[in-house]
Amino acid sequence: MLPYFSSDFGNPSSLYGIAQVARNAVDKSREDISAILNCRPSEIVFTSGGTEADNMGIIGVAKALYANGNHLITSKIEHHAVIHSMEELESQGFDVDYLNVNKNGLISISDLEKKIGPKTTLVSIMYANNEIGSIQDIANIAKLIKEKSIQFKKDIYFHTDAVQAPGKLDLDVKKLGVDMLALSAHKINGPKGVGCLYLKKGTPVSPLIVGGGQERQRRSGTENVPGIVGFAKALSIAELNKNKFNNHCEILKNKFISCLNNLDAEILIASPLENCLSNVVNLCFENFEGEPILIGLDMAGICASSGSACSSASLEPSHVLLAIGIDPKIAVGSVRFSFSLQNSEEEIIYLEKKLKDIISELKSSIKI
Ligand code: PLP
């Protein structure tokens, strides 16, 4: 990325020599990403990240298809980048169905089948969930949507938020059968503030950002050249290391799960045991709130996250945990642990020890 901040700082849309160096770097990055996604380079639209890619694939496409119908379908466990895009469209006259999921975080294909009707133009179902790690059967969902398109004699488009998938799951858009797929660089050790939308050739889109007409009129604004270069490199590395990453993280995750019995607490594993990202496990510590556990972990140098968001002084349980049927009182005790190639088995032992200390400290302070 460094040369594109300094010696090769040209604007890819200009005509002078250093601009061409920047243009070539963007083109090469687009080609590298499209090779991993098994699509044409022109089907990649660079964005400011996963949120914008989701907004574009949902708001941009639904608006362009408005004349064909105003009915959209998604699930209850989507990231807010999708849920809030849907809510925005509802405020503009669209009807949205939010599908239930089972305790493993999976939608039911037959529920989806019942909801698709003559006014449906777009379905958005995430590939892998960011809070619990559940992986949807995207290829089968796509197959159903194609069958329904034939039945209703109209195109029904399928968007997937795949932000959590790179380096863990197959990103071949042809095998997945999707029309739009959103990615973000920072989930794979790439730079923050850059991502892309795979937009299948022929998919109508009404641009969210208008101006100079970059990205084939689909997303205006001078390209973030260092970010795009870093994104393509991060995606190539993640793809190359996929098997190694999954094997390593499964070992760490299993080791961690097997030591949970040694902790003096009631713990509910909110993540599914099958069809789950290799690197994610979400635990609900019953009788505790997630936040003090996170603070204790942070003081021990361990970075984890909570599914709860603190709003107006009350701890709101995560919409994902509620959707998989977890009691709100238990859901507030959620902590999500995620592992990577940078973690070791020794660190799992350290994590177990620190969790023991935190639990005993919290118990003595709240006298459970
Ligand atoms: N979708 C999912 C599943 C995510 O996990 C995230 C980020 O946490 C996003 C979308 C948003 O991506 P970004 O932070 O690049 O805007």
PDB file of C-alpha atoms and ligand atoms in Angstrom, residues 48-52 54 79 81 126 128-130 161-164 183-187 193-194 336, ligand 1:
ATOM      1  CA  SER A  48     -15.946   2.345   1.507  1.00  0.00           C
ATOM      2  CA  GLY A  49     -16.525  -1.028   3.206  1.00  0.00           C
ATOM      3  CA  GLY A  50     -19.094  -3.689   3.989  1.00  0.00           C
ATOM      4  CA  THR A  51     -21.781  -1.245   5.125  1.00  0.00           C
ATOM      5  CA  GLU A  52     -21.751   0.693   1.868  1.00  0.00           C
ATOM      6  CA  ASP A  54     -24.704  -3.817   1.688  1.00  0.00           C
ATOM      7  CA  HIS A  79     -26.012  -7.129  10.462  1.00  0.00           C
ATOM      8  CA  ALA A  81     -25.951  -2.616   7.638  1.00  0.00           C
ATOM      9  CA  MET A 126     -26.215 -13.226   5.075  1.00  0.00           C
ATOM     10  CA  ALA A 128     -22.146 -16.154   7.837  1.00  0.00           C
ATOM     11  CA  ASN A 129     -23.348 -14.395  10.955  1.00  0.00           C
ATOM     12  CA  ASN A 130     -20.934 -12.051  12.707  1.00  0.00           C
ATOM     13  CA  ASP A 161     -23.652 -10.088   3.103  1.00  0.00           C
ATOM     14  CA  ALA A 162     -20.434 -12.131   2.938  1.00  0.00           C
ATOM     15  CA  VAL A 163     -18.356  -9.831   5.138  1.00  0.00           C
ATOM     16  CA  GLN A 164     -17.521 -12.649   7.563  1.00  0.00           C
ATOM     17  CA  LEU A 183     -17.152  -7.813   1.288  1.00  0.00           C
ATOM     18  CA  SER A 184     -15.061  -5.693   3.646  1.00  0.00           C
ATOM     19  CA  ALA A 185     -11.254  -5.553   3.850  1.00  0.00           C
ATOM     20  CA  HIS A 186     -10.793  -5.069   7.567  1.00  0.00           C
ATOM     21  CA  LYS A 187     -12.241  -8.477   8.523  1.00  0.00           C
ATOM     22  CA  GLY A 193     -12.721   1.825   5.128  1.00  0.00           C
ATOM     23  CA  VAL A 194     -12.621  -0.238   1.932  1.00  0.00           C
ATOM     24  CA  ARG A 336     -18.050 -13.389  21.471  1.00  0.00           C
TER      25      ARG A 336
HETATM   26  N1  PLP B   1     -21.762  -7.132   7.702  1.00  0.00           N
HETATM   27  C1  PLP B   1     -21.214  -7.920   8.639  1.00  0.00           C
HETATM   28  C2  PLP B   1     -21.665  -9.334   8.762  1.00  0.00           C
HETATM   29  C3  PLP B   1     -20.213  -7.420   9.481  1.00  0.00           C
HETATM   30  O1  PLP B   1     -19.672  -8.211  10.413  1.00  0.00           O
HETATM   31  C4  PLP B   1     -19.806  -6.073   9.325  1.00  0.00           C
HETATM   32  C5  PLP B   1     -18.796  -5.495  10.220  1.00  0.00           C
HETATM   33  O2  PLP B   1     -18.759  -5.779  11.399  1.00  0.00           O
HETATM   34  C6  PLP B   1     -20.407  -5.300   8.311  1.00  0.00           C
HETATM   35  C7  PLP B   1     -21.376  -5.867   7.528  1.00  0.00           C
HETATM   36  C8  PLP B   1     -20.004  -3.879   8.081  1.00  0.00           C
HETATM   37  O3  PLP B   1     -18.757  -3.798   7.441  1.00  0.00           O
HETATM   38  P1  PLP B   1     -17.858  -2.469   7.543  1.00  0.00           P
HETATM   39  O4  PLP B   1     -17.402  -2.362   8.956  1.00  0.00           O
HETATM   40  O5  PLP B   1     -16.744  -2.685   6.571  1.00  0.00           O
HETATM   41  O6  PLP B   1     -18.718  -1.326   7.121  1.00  0.00           O
END
